[in-house]
């Protein structure tokens, strides 16, 4: 099986997790995702403006997983 055929059999799946001022369950959630039998996944965690201390913890947790990307949305920049 060539690389192109193999890639088509196992397409990349993106899993998006949103969070706001919560990190209690993030590690368990990520563990559950990475322990699935399907391996070609990327995890995107979007923090919707959590307090700085929580955001730092979330970023550290995400950094433990090579297929996890962490994005912080600073809502204070949005002024109407």
JSON list of N, CA and C in Angstrom, two decimals:
[
{"chain": "A", "resi": 1, "resn": "UNK", "atom": "N", "xyz": [0.85, -1.17, 0.00]},
{"chain": "A", "resi": 1, "resn": "UNK", "atom": "CA", "xyz": [0.00, 0.00, 0.00]},
{"chain": "A", "resi": 1, "resn": "UNK", "atom": "C", "xyz": [0.90, 1.24, 0.00]},
{"chain": "A", "resi": 2, "resn": "UNK", "atom": "N", "xyz": [0.68, 2.13, -0.97]},
{"chain": "A", "resi": 2, "resn": "UNK", "atom": "CA", "xyz": [1.52, 3.33, -1.01]},
{"chain": "A", "resi": 2, "resn": "UNK", "atom": "C", "xyz": [1.03, 4.36, 0.00]},
{"chain": "A", "resi": 3, "resn": "UNK", "atom": "N", "xyz": [1.82, 5.40, 0.17]},
{"chain": "A", "resi": 3, "resn": "UNK", "atom": "CA", "xyz": [1.53, 6.41, 1.18]},
{"chain": "A", "resi": 3, "resn": "UNK", "atom": "C", "xyz": [0.20, 7.11, 0.89]},
{"chain": "A", "resi": 4, "resn": "UNK", "atom": "N", "xyz": [-0.07, 7.43, -0.38]},
{"chain": "A", "resi": 4, "resn": "UNK", "atom": "CA", "xyz": [-1.31, 8.12, -0.73]},
{"chain": "A", "resi": 4, "resn": "UNK", "atom": "C", "xyz": [-2.53, 7.27, -0.41]},
{"chain": "A", "resi": 5, "resn": "UNK", "atom": "N", "xyz": [-2.48, 5.99, -0.72]},
{"chain": "A", "resi": 5, "resn": "UNK", "atom": "CA", "xyz": [-3.59, 5.09, -0.42]},
{"chain": "A", "resi": 5, "resn": "UNK", "atom": "C", "xyz": [-3.77, 4.97, 1.08]},
{"chain": "A", "resi": 6, "resn": "UNK", "atom": "N", "xyz": [-2.67, 4.84, 1.80]},
{"chain": "A", "resi": 6, "resn": "UNK", "atom": "CA", "xyz": [-2.74, 4.73, 3.26]},
{"chain": "A", "resi": 6, "resn": "UNK", "atom": "C", "xyz": [-3.33, 6.00, 3.86]},
{"chain": "A", "resi": 7, "resn": "UNK", "atom": "N", "xyz": [-2.94, 7.16, 3.34]},
{"chain": "A", "resi": 7, "resn": "UNK", "atom": "CA", "xyz": [-3.45, 8.44, 3.84]},
{"chain": "A", "resi": 7, "resn": "UNK", "atom": "C", "xyz": [-4.96, 8.53, 3.64]},
{"chain": "A", "resi": 8, "resn": "UNK", "atom": "N", "xyz": [-5.46, 8.07, 2.50]},
{"chain": "A", "resi": 8, "resn": "UNK", "atom": "CA", "xyz": [-6.89, 8.12, 2.22]},
{"chain": "A", "resi": 8, "resn": "UNK", "atom": "C", "xyz": [-7.67, 7.18, 3.13]},
{"chain": "A", "resi": 9, "resn": "UNK", "atom": "N", "xyz": [-7.04, 6.09, 3.57]},
{"chain": "A", "resi": 9, "resn": "UNK", "atom": "CA", "xyz": [-7.71, 5.14, 4.46]},
{"chain": "A", "resi": 9, "resn": "UNK", "atom": "C", "xyz": [-7.81, 5.67, 5.88]},
{"chain": "A", "resi": 10, "resn": "UNK", "atom": "N", "xyz": [-6.89, 6.53, 6.26]},
{"chain": "A", "resi": 10, "resn": "UNK", "atom": "CA", "xyz": [-6.86, 7.07, 7.62]},
{"chain": "A", "resi": 10, "resn": "UNK", "atom": "C", "xyz": [-6.77, 8.60, 7.56]},
{"chain": "A", "resi": 11, "resn": "UNK", "atom": "N", "xyz": [-7.85, 9.26, 7.14]},
{"chain": "A", "resi": 11, "resn": "UNK", "atom": "CA", "xyz": [-7.78, 10.73, 7.05]},
{"chain": "A", "resi": 11, "resn": "UNK", "atom": "C", "xyz": [-7.61, 11.36, 8.42]},
{"chain": "A", "resi": 12, "resn": "UNK", "atom": "N", "xyz": [-7.04, 12.55, 8.42]},
{"chain": "A", "resi": 12, "resn": "UNK", "atom": "CA", "xyz": [-6.86, 13.29, 9.66]},
{"chain": "A", "resi": 12, "resn": "UNK", "atom": "C", "xyz": [-8.21, 13.75, 10.19]},
{"chain": "A", "resi": 13, "resn": "UNK", "atom": "N", "xyz": [-8.45, 13.47, 11.44]},
{"chain": "A", "resi": 13, "resn": "UNK", "atom": "CA", "xyz": [-9.67, 13.91, 12.12]},
{"chain": "A", "resi": 13, "resn": "UNK", "atom": "C", "xyz": [-9.28, 15.00, 13.12]},
{"chain": "A", "resi": 14, "resn": "UNK", "atom": "N", "xyz": [-9.97, 16.13, 13.05]},
{"chain": "A", "resi": 14, "resn": "UNK", "atom": "CA", "xyz": [-9.73, 17.22, 13.99]},
{"chain": "A", "resi": 14, "resn": "UNK", "atom": "C", "xyz": [-10.82, 17.22, 15.05]},
{"chain": "A", "resi": 15, "resn": "UNK", "atom": "N", "xyz": [-10.40, 17.28, 16.29]},
{"chain": "A", "resi": 15, "resn": "UNK", "atom": "CA", "xyz": [-11.33, 17.33, 17.42]},
{"chain": "A", "resi": 15, "resn": "UNK", "atom": "C", "xyz": [-11.13, 18.68, 18.09]},
{"chain": "A", "resi": 16, "resn": "UNK", "atom": "N", "xyz": [-12.21, 19.45, 18.18]},
{"chain": "A", "resi": 16, "resn": "UNK", "atom": "CA", "xyz": [-12.12, 20.78, 18.76]},
{"chain": "A", "resi": 16, "resn": "UNK", "atom": "C", "xyz": [-12.80, 20.78, 20.13]},
{"chain": "A", "resi": 17, "resn": "UNK", "atom": "N", "xyz": [-12.06, 21.24, 21.12]},
{"chain": "A", "resi": 17, "resn": "UNK", "atom": "CA", "xyz": [-12.57, 21.32, 22.49]},
{"chain": "A", "resi": 17, "resn": "UNK", "atom": "C", "xyz": [-12.57, 22.80, 22.88]},
{"chain": "A", "resi": 18, "resn": "UNK", "atom": "N", "xyz": [-13.70, 23.28, 23.36]},
{"chain": "A", "resi": 18, "resn": "UNK", "atom": "CA", "xyz": [-13.75, 24.65, 23.84]},
{"chain": "A", "resi": 18, "resn": "UNK", "atom": "C", "xyz": [-13.79, 24.63, 25.37]},
{"chain": "A", "resi": 19, "resn": "UNK", "atom": "N", "xyz": [-13.20, 25.65, 25.95]},
{"chain": "A", "resi": 19, "resn": "UNK", "atom": "CA", "xyz": [-13.16, 25.73, 27.41]},
{"chain": "A", "resi": 19, "resn": "UNK", "atom": "C", "xyz": [-13.19, 27.19, 27.84]},
{"chain": "A", "resi": 20, "resn": "UNK", "atom": "N", "xyz": [-13.71, 27.41, 29.04]},
{"chain": "A", "resi": 20, "resn": "UNK", "atom": "CA", "xyz": [-13.72, 28.75, 29.63]},
{"chain": "A", "resi": 20, "resn": "UNK", "atom": "C", "xyz": [-13.67, 28.59, 31.15]},
{"chain": "A", "resi": 21, "resn": "UNK", "atom": "N", "xyz": [-12.59, 29.04, 31.74]},
{"chain": "A", "resi": 21, "resn": "UNK", "atom": "CA", "xyz": [-12.38, 28.99, 33.20]},
{"chain": "A", "resi": 21, "resn": "UNK", "atom": "C", "xyz": [-12.59, 27.60, 33.78]},
{"chain": "A", "resi": 22, "resn": "UNK", "atom": "N", "xyz": [-12.22, 26.59, 33.05]},
{"chain": "A", "resi": 22, "resn": "UNK", "atom": "CA", "xyz": [-12.32, 25.20, 33.53]},
{"chain": "A", "resi": 22, "resn": "UNK", "atom": "C", "xyz": [-11.06, 24.47, 33.09]},
{"chain": "A", "resi": 23, "resn": "UNK", "atom": "N", "xyz": [-10.47, 23.74, 33.98]},
{"chain": "A", "resi": 23, "resn": "UNK", "atom": "CA", "xyz": [-9.38, 22.84, 33.58]},
{"chain": "A", "resi": 23, "resn": "UNK", "atom": "C", "xyz": [-9.48, 21.53, 34.34]},
{"chain": "A", "resi": 24, "resn": "UNK", "atom": "N", "xyz": [-10.53, 21.37, 35.11]},
{"chain": "A", "resi": 24, "resn": "UNK", "atom": "CA", "xyz": [-10.70, 20.16, 35.93]},
{"chain": "A", "resi": 24, "resn": "UNK", "atom": "C", "xyz": [-10.71, 18.89, 35.09]},
{"chain": "A", "resi": 25, "resn": "UNK", "atom": "N", "xyz": [-11.34, 18.96, 33.94]},
{"chain": "A", "resi": 25, "resn": "UNK", "atom": "CA", "xyz": [-11.55, 17.76, 33.14]},
{"chain": "A", "resi": 25, "resn": "UNK", "atom": "C", "xyz": [-10.69, 17.71, 31.88]},
{"chain": "A", "resi": 26, "resn": "UNK", "atom": "N", "xyz": [-9.89, 18.72, 31.63]},
{"chain": "A", "resi": 26, "resn": "UNK", "atom": "CA", "xyz": [-9.16, 18.77, 30.37]},
{"chain": "A", "resi": 26, "resn": "UNK", "atom": "C", "xyz": [-8.20, 17.60, 30.21]},
{"chain": "A", "resi": 27, "resn": "UNK", "atom": "N", "xyz": [-7.42, 17.29, 31.23]},
{"chain": "A", "resi": 27, "resn": "UNK", "atom": "CA", "xyz": [-6.46, 16.19, 31.13]},
{"chain": "A", "resi": 27, "resn": "UNK", "atom": "C", "xyz": [-7.19, 14.87, 30.87]},
{"chain": "A", "resi": 28, "resn": "UNK", "atom": "N", "xyz": [-8.28, 14.59, 31.60]},
{"chain": "A", "resi": 28, "resn": "UNK", "atom": "CA", "xyz": [-9.05, 13.36, 31.38]},
{"chain": "A", "resi": 28, "resn": "UNK", "atom": "C", "xyz": [-9.63, 13.31, 29.97]},
{"chain": "A", "resi": 29, "resn": "UNK", "atom": "N", "xyz": [-10.10, 14.46, 29.49]},
{"chain": "A", "resi": 29, "resn": "UNK", "atom": "CA", "xyz": [-10.67, 14.52, 28.15]},
{"chain": "A", "resi": 29, "resn": "UNK", "atom": "C", "xyz": [-9.61, 14.20, 27.10]},
{"chain": "A", "resi": 30, "resn": "UNK", "atom": "N", "xyz": [-8.44, 14.81, 27.24]},
{"chain": "A", "resi": 30, "resn": "UNK", "atom": "CA", "xyz": [-7.36, 14.57, 26.27]},
{"chain": "A", "resi": 30, "resn": "UNK", "atom": "C", "xyz": [-6.90, 13.12, 26.34]},
{"chain": "A", "resi": 31, "resn": "UNK", "atom": "N", "xyz": [-6.78, 12.57, 27.53]},
{"chain": "A", "resi": 31, "resn": "UNK", "atom": "CA", "xyz": [-6.39, 11.16, 27.68]},
{"chain": "A", "resi": 31, "resn": "UNK", "atom": "C", "xyz": [-7.38, 10.25, 26.98]},
{"chain": "A", "resi": 32, "resn": "UNK", "atom": "N", "xyz": [-8.66, 10.52, 27.15]},
{"chain": "A", "resi": 32, "resn": "UNK", "atom": "CA", "xyz": [-9.69, 9.72, 26.51]},
{"chain": "A", "resi": 32, "resn": "UNK", "atom": "C", "xyz": [-9.57, 9.77, 24.99]},
{"chain": "A", "resi": 33, "resn": "UNK", "atom": "N", "xyz": [-9.28, 10.93, 24.46]},
{"chain": "A", "resi": 33, "resn": "UNK", "atom": "CA", "xyz": [-9.16, 11.09, 23.01]},
{"chain": "A", "resi": 33, "resn": "UNK", "atom": "C", "xyz": [-7.94, 10.35, 22.49]},
{"chain": "A", "resi": 34, "resn": "UNK", "atom": "N", "xyz": [-6.79, 10.54, 23.10]},
{"chain": "A", "resi": 34, "resn": "UNK", "atom": "CA", "xyz": [-5.56, 9.92, 22.58]},
{"chain": "A", "resi": 34, "resn": "UNK", "atom": "C", "xyz": [-5.54, 8.40, 22.78]},
{"chain": "A", "resi": 35, "resn": "UNK", "atom": "N", "xyz": [-6.37, 7.90, 23.68]},
{"chain": "A", "resi": 35, "resn": "UNK", "atom": "CA", "xyz": [-6.42, 6.46, 23.91]},
{"chain": "A", "resi": 35, "resn": "UNK", "atom": "C", "xyz": [-7.40, 5.73, 23.00]},
{"chain": "A", "resi": 36, "resn": "UNK", "atom": "N", "xyz": [-8.00, 6.44, 22.07]},
{"chain": "A", "resi": 36, "resn": "UNK", "atom": "CA", "xyz": [-8.89, 5.79, 21.10]},
{"chain": "A", "resi": 36, "resn": "UNK", "atom": "C", "xyz": [-8.06, 4.95, 20.13]},
{"chain": "A", "resi": 37, "resn": "UNK", "atom": "N", "xyz": [-8.70, 4.02, 19.46]},
{"chain": "A", "resi": 37, "resn": "UNK", "atom": "CA", "xyz": [-7.98, 3.15, 18.53]},
{"chain": "A", "resi": 37, "resn": "UNK", "atom": "C", "xyz": [-7.60, 3.88, 17.25]},
{"chain": "A", "resi": 38, "resn": "UNK", "atom": "N", "xyz": [-8.32, 4.91, 16.88]},
{"chain": "A", "resi": 38, "resn": "UNK", "atom": "CA", "xyz": [-8.00, 5.68, 15.68]},
{"chain": "A", "resi": 38, "resn": "UNK", "atom": "C", "xyz": [-6.91, 6.67, 16.05]},
{"chain": "A", "resi": 39, "resn": "UNK", "atom": "N", "xyz": [-5.81, 6.63, 15.33]},
{"chain": "A", "resi": 39, "resn": "UNK", "atom": "CA", "xyz": [-4.66, 7.41, 15.74]},
{"chain": "A", "resi": 39, "resn": "UNK", "atom": "C", "xyz": [-4.38, 8.69, 14.98]},
{"chain": "A", "resi": 40, "resn": "UNK", "atom": "N", "xyz": [-4.94, 8.87, 13.80]},
{"chain": "A", "resi": 40, "resn": "UNK", "atom": "CA", "xyz": [-4.61, 10.04, 12.99]},
{"chain": "A", "resi": 40, "resn": "UNK", "atom": "C", "xyz": [-5.53, 11.20, 13.35]},
{"chain": "A", "resi": 41, "resn": "UNK", "atom": "N", "xyz": [-5.27, 11.80, 14.52]},
{"chain": "A", "resi": 41, "resn": "UNK", "atom": "CA", "xyz": [-6.11, 12.89, 15.01]},
{"chain": "A", "resi": 41, "resn": "UNK", "atom": "C", "xyz": [-5.27, 14.08, 15.41]},
{"chain": "A", "resi": 42, "resn": "UNK", "atom": "N", "xyz": [-5.89, 15.23, 15.33]},
{"chain": "A", "resi": 42, "resn": "UNK", "atom": "CA", "xyz": [-5.32, 16.44, 15.92]},
{"chain": "A", "resi": 42, "resn": "UNK", "atom": "C", "xyz": [-6.36, 16.99, 16.88]},
{"chain": "A", "resi": 43, "resn": "UNK", "atom": "N", "xyz": [-5.89, 17.52, 17.98]},
{"chain": "A", "resi": 43, "resn": "UNK", "atom": "CA", "xyz": [-6.78, 18.06, 19.00]},
{"chain": "A", "resi": 43, "resn": "UNK", "atom": "C", "xyz": [-6.53, 19.56, 19.07]},
{"chain": "A", "resi": 44, "resn": "UNK", "atom": "N", "xyz": [-7.61, 20.31, 18.98]},
{"chain": "A", "resi": 44, "resn": "UNK", "atom": "CA", "xyz": [-7.52, 21.76, 19.04]},
{"chain": "A", "resi": 44, "resn": "UNK", "atom": "C", "xyz": [-8.32, 22.21, 20.26]},
{"chain": "A", "resi": 45, "resn": "UNK", "atom": "N", "xyz": [-7.62, 22.83, 21.20]},
{"chain": "A", "resi": 45, "resn": "UNK", "atom": "CA", "xyz": [-8.28, 23.34, 22.41]},
{"chain": "A", "resi": 45, "resn": "UNK", "atom": "C", "xyz": [-8.37, 24.86, 22.26]},
{"chain": "A", "resi": 46, "resn": "UNK", "atom": "N", "xyz": [-9.59, 25.38, 22.32]},
{"chain": "A", "resi": 46, "resn": "UNK", "atom": "CA", "xyz": [-9.82, 26.81, 22.22]},
{"chain": "A", "resi": 46, "resn": "UNK", "atom": "C", "xyz": [-10.30, 27.31, 23.57]},
{"chain": "A", "resi": 47, "resn": "UNK", "atom": "N", "xyz": [-9.48, 28.13, 24.19]},
{"chain": "A", "resi": 47, "resn": "UNK", "atom": "CA", "xyz": [-9.80, 28.72, 25.48]},
{"chain": "A", "resi": 47, "resn": "UNK", "atom": "C", "xyz": [-10.43, 30.09, 25.21]},
{"chain": "A", "resi": 48, "resn": "UNK", "atom": "N", "xyz": [-11.67, 30.25, 25.63]},
{"chain": "A", "resi": 48, "resn": "UNK", "atom": "CA", "xyz": [-12.44, 31.44, 25.32]},
{"chain": "A", "resi": 48, "resn": "UNK", "atom": "C", "xyz": [-12.25, 32.54, 26.37]},
{"chain": "A", "resi": 49, "resn": "UNK", "atom": "N", "xyz": [-11.00, 32.82, 26.71]},
{"chain": "A", "resi": 49, "resn": "UNK", "atom": "CA", "xyz": [-10.70, 33.94, 27.59]},
{"chain": "A", "resi": 49, "resn": "UNK", "atom": "C", "xyz": [-10.70, 33.63, 29.07]},
{"chain": "A", "resi": 50, "resn": "UNK", "atom": "N", "xyz": [-10.26, 32.45, 29.44]},
{"chain": "A", "resi": 50, "resn": "UNK", "atom": "CA", "xyz": [-10.18, 32.08, 30.86]},
{"chain": "A", "resi": 50, "resn": "UNK", "atom": "C", "xyz": [-9.25, 33.01, 31.62]},
{"chain": "A", "resi": 51, "resn": "UNK", "atom": "N", "xyz": [-9.38, 33.00, 32.95]},
{"chain": "A", "resi": 51, "resn": "UNK", "atom": "CA", "xyz": [-8.43, 33.75, 33.79]},
{"chain": "A", "resi": 51, "resn": "UNK", "atom": "C", "xyz": [-7.02, 33.26, 33.47]},
{"chain": "A", "resi": 52, "resn": "UNK", "atom": "N", "xyz": [-6.06, 34.16, 33.63]},
{"chain": "A", "resi": 52, "resn": "UNK", "atom": "CA", "xyz": [-4.69, 33.85, 33.24]},
{"chain": "A", "resi": 52, "resn": "UNK", "atom": "C", "xyz": [-4.15, 32.60, 33.92]},
{"chain": "A", "resi": 53, "resn": "UNK", "atom": "N", "xyz": [-4.43, 32.42, 35.19]},
{"chain": "A", "resi": 53, "resn": "UNK", "atom": "CA", "xyz": [-3.90, 31.26, 35.91]},
{"chain": "A", "resi": 53, "resn": "UNK", "atom": "C", "xyz": [-4.45, 29.95, 35.34]},
{"chain": "A", "resi": 54, "resn": "UNK", "atom": "N", "xyz": [-5.71, 29.94, 34.97]},
{"chain": "A", "resi": 54, "resn": "UNK", "atom": "CA", "xyz": [-6.31, 28.75, 34.38]},
{"chain": "A", "resi": 54, "resn": "UNK", "atom": "C", "xyz": [-5.78, 28.53, 32.97]},
{"chain": "A", "resi": 55, "resn": "UNK", "atom": "N", "xyz": [-5.63, 29.61, 32.21]},
{"chain": "A", "resi": 55, "resn": "UNK", "atom": "CA", "xyz": [-5.11, 29.50, 30.85]},
{"chain": "A", "resi": 55, "resn": "UNK", "atom": "C", "xyz": [-3.70, 28.92, 30.85]},
{"chain": "A", "resi": 56, "resn": "UNK", "atom": "N", "xyz": [-2.87, 29.32, 31.78]},
{"chain": "A", "resi": 56, "resn": "UNK", "atom": "CA", "xyz": [-1.51, 28.79, 31.88]},
{"chain": "A", "resi": 56, "resn": "UNK", "atom": "C", "xyz": [-1.55, 27.29, 32.15]},
{"chain": "A", "resi": 57, "resn": "UNK", "atom": "N", "xyz": [-2.40, 26.86, 33.07]},
{"chain": "A", "resi": 57, "resn": "UNK", "atom": "CA", "xyz": [-2.53, 25.43, 33.36]},
{"chain": "A", "resi": 57, "resn": "UNK", "atom": "C", "xyz": [-3.02, 24.66, 32.14]},
{"chain": "A", "resi": 58, "resn": "UNK", "atom": "N", "xyz": [-4.00, 25.21, 31.43]},
{"chain": "A", "resi": 58, "resn": "UNK", "atom": "CA", "xyz": [-4.51, 24.56, 30.23]},
{"chain": "A", "resi": 58, "resn": "UNK", "atom": "C", "xyz": [-3.42, 24.41, 29.18]},
{"chain": "A", "resi": 59, "resn": "UNK", "atom": "N", "xyz": [-2.63, 25.44, 29.02]},
{"chain": "A", "resi": 59, "resn": "UNK", "atom": "CA", "xyz": [-1.55, 25.40, 28.03]},
{"chain": "A", "resi": 59, "resn": "UNK", "atom": "C", "xyz": [-0.53, 24.33, 28.40]},
{"chain": "A", "resi": 60, "resn": "UNK", "atom": "N", "xyz": [-0.20, 24.22, 29.66]},
{"chain": "A", "resi": 60, "resn": "UNK", "atom": "CA", "xyz": [0.75, 23.20, 30.13]},
{"chain": "A", "resi": 60, "resn": "UNK", "atom": "C", "xyz": [0.19, 21.80, 29.88]},
{"chain": "A", "resi": 61, "resn": "UNK", "atom": "N", "xyz": [-1.09, 21.61, 30.19]},
{"chain": "A", "resi": 61, "resn": "UNK", "atom": "CA", "xyz": [-1.71, 20.31, 29.96]},
{"chain": "A", "resi": 61, "resn": "UNK", "atom": "C", "xyz": [-1.66, 19.95, 28.47]},
{"chain": "A", "resi": 62, "resn": "UNK", "atom": "N", "xyz": [-2.00, 20.88, 27.62]},
{"chain": "A", "resi": 62, "resn": "UNK", "atom": "CA", "xyz": [-2.00, 20.62, 26.17]},
{"chain": "A", "resi": 62, "resn": "UNK", "atom": "C", "xyz": [-0.60, 20.34, 25.64]},
{"chain": "A", "resi": 63, "resn": "UNK", "atom": "N", "xyz": [0.40, 20.96, 26.23]},
{"chain": "A", "resi": 63, "resn": "UNK", "atom": "CA", "xyz": [1.77, 20.77, 25.75]},
{"chain": "A", "resi": 63, "resn": "UNK", "atom": "C", "xyz": [2.28, 19.35, 25.97]},
{"chain": "A", "resi": 64, "resn": "UNK", "atom": "N", "xyz": [1.59, 18.59, 26.80]},
{"chain": "A", "resi": 64, "resn": "UNK", "atom": "CA", "xyz": [1.98, 17.20, 27.06]},
{"chain": "A", "resi": 64, "resn": "UNK", "atom": "C", "xyz": [1.62, 16.26, 25.91]},
{"chain": "A", "resi": 65, "resn": "UNK", "atom": "N", "xyz": [0.86, 16.76, 24.94]},
{"chain": "A", "resi": 65, "resn": "UNK", "atom": "CA", "xyz": [0.39, 15.93, 23.83]},
{"chain": "A", "resi": 65, "resn": "UNK", "atom": "C", "xyz": [0.88, 16.54, 22.52]},
{"chain": "A", "resi": 66, "resn": "UNK", "atom": "N", "xyz": [1.63, 15.76, 21.75]},
{"chain": "A", "resi": 66, "resn": "UNK", "atom": "CA", "xyz": [2.22, 16.28, 20.52]},
{"chain": "A", "resi": 66, "resn": "UNK", "atom": "C", "xyz": [1.19, 16.63, 19.46]},
{"chain": "A", "resi": 67, "resn": "UNK", "atom": "N", "xyz": [0.01, 16.03, 19.53]},
{"chain": "A", "resi": 67, "resn": "UNK", "atom": "CA", "xyz": [-1.01, 16.30, 18.52]},
{"chain": "A", "resi": 67, "resn": "UNK", "atom": "C", "xyz": [-2.06, 17.29, 19.02]},
{"chain": "A", "resi": 68, "resn": "UNK", "atom": "N", "xyz": [-1.75, 18.04, 20.07]},
{"chain": "A", "resi": 68, "resn": "UNK", "atom": "CA", "xyz": [-2.69, 19.01, 20.65]},
{"chain": "A", "resi": 68, "resn": "UNK", "atom": "C", "xyz": [-2.18, 20.42, 20.43]},
{"chain": "A", "resi": 69, "resn": "UNK", "atom": "N", "xyz": [-3.07, 21.28, 19.95]},
{"chain": "A", "resi": 69, "resn": "UNK", "atom": "CA", "xyz": [-2.75, 22.70, 19.77]},
{"chain": "A", "resi": 69, "resn": "UNK", "atom": "C", "xyz": [-3.66, 23.51, 20.68]},
{"chain": "A", "resi": 70, "resn": "UNK", "atom": "N", "xyz": [-3.10, 24.51, 21.33]},
{"chain": "A", "resi": 70, "resn": "UNK", "atom": "CA", "xyz": [-3.84, 25.34, 22.28]},
{"chain": "A", "resi": 70, "resn": "UNK", "atom": "C", "xyz": [-3.94, 26.76, 21.75]},
{"chain": "A", "resi": 71, "resn": "UNK", "atom": "N", "xyz": [-5.16, 27.29, 21.75]},
{"chain": "A", "resi": 71, "resn": "UNK", "atom": "CA", "xyz": [-5.39, 28.65, 21.30]},
{"chain": "A", "resi": 71, "resn": "UNK", "atom": "C", "xyz": [-6.15, 29.39, 22.40]},
{"chain": "A", "resi": 72, "resn": "UNK", "atom": "N", "xyz": [-5.68, 30.58, 22.70]},
{"chain": "A", "resi": 72, "resn": "UNK", "atom": "CA", "xyz": [-6.30, 31.42, 23.72]},
{"chain": "A", "resi": 72, "resn": "UNK", "atom": "C", "xyz": [-6.97, 32.60, 23.04]},
{"chain": "A", "resi": 73, "resn": "UNK", "atom": "N", "xyz": [-8.25, 32.77, 23.29]},
{"chain": "A", "resi": 73, "resn": "UNK", "atom": "CA", "xyz": [-8.99, 33.88, 22.72]},
{"chain": "A", "resi": 73, "resn": "UNK", "atom": "C", "xyz": [-9.15, 34.95, 23.79]},
{"chain": "A", "resi": 74, "resn": "UNK", "atom": "N", "xyz": [-8.54, 36.07, 23.57]},
{"chain": "A", "resi": 74, "resn": "UNK", "atom": "CA", "xyz": [-8.61, 37.17, 24.53]},
{"chain": "A", "resi": 74, "resn": "UNK", "atom": "C", "xyz": [-9.85, 38.00, 24.23]},
{"chain": "A", "resi": 75, "resn": "UNK", "atom": "N", "xyz": [-10.89, 37.81, 25.00]},
{"chain": "A", "resi": 75, "resn": "UNK", "atom": "CA", "xyz": [-12.15, 38.50, 24.75]},
{"chain": "A", "resi": 75, "resn": "UNK", "atom": "C", "xyz": [-12.13, 39.97, 25.18]},
{"chain": "A", "resi": 76, "resn": "UNK", "atom": "N", "xyz": [-11.11, 40.38, 25.93]},
{"chain": "A", "resi": 76, "resn": "UNK", "atom": "CA", "xyz": [-11.05, 41.78, 26.35]},
{"chain": "A", "resi": 76, "resn": "UNK", "atom": "C", "xyz": [-10.76, 42.71, 25.17]},
{"chain": "A", "resi": 77, "resn": "UNK", "atom": "N", "xyz": [-10.28, 42.16, 24.07]},
{"chain": "A", "resi": 77, "resn": "UNK", "atom": "CA", "xyz": [-10.01, 42.97, 22.89]},
{"chain": "A", "resi": 77, "resn": "UNK", "atom": "C", "xyz": [-11.29, 43.30, 22.13]},
{"chain": "A", "resi": 78, "resn": "UNK", "atom": "N", "xyz": [-12.36, 42.59, 22.42]},
{"chain": "A", "resi": 78, "resn": "UNK", "atom": "CA", "xyz": [-13.62, 42.81, 21.73]},
{"chain": "A", "resi": 78, "resn": "UNK", "atom": "C", "xyz": [-14.44, 43.84, 22.50]},
{"chain": "A", "resi": 79, "resn": "UNK", "atom": "N", "xyz": [-14.49, 45.05, 21.99]},
{"chain": "A", "resi": 79, "resn": "UNK", "atom": "CA", "xyz": [-15.25, 46.10, 22.65]},
{"chain": "A", "resi": 79, "resn": "UNK", "atom": "C", "xyz": [-16.31, 46.61, 21.69]},
{"chain": "A", "resi": 80, "resn": "UNK", "atom": "N", "xyz": [-17.52, 46.70, 22.18]},
{"chain": "A", "resi": 80, "resn": "UNK", "atom": "CA", "xyz": [-18.63, 47.16, 21.33]},
{"chain": "A", "resi": 80, "resn": "UNK", "atom": "C", "xyz": [-19.15, 48.49, 21.84]}
]
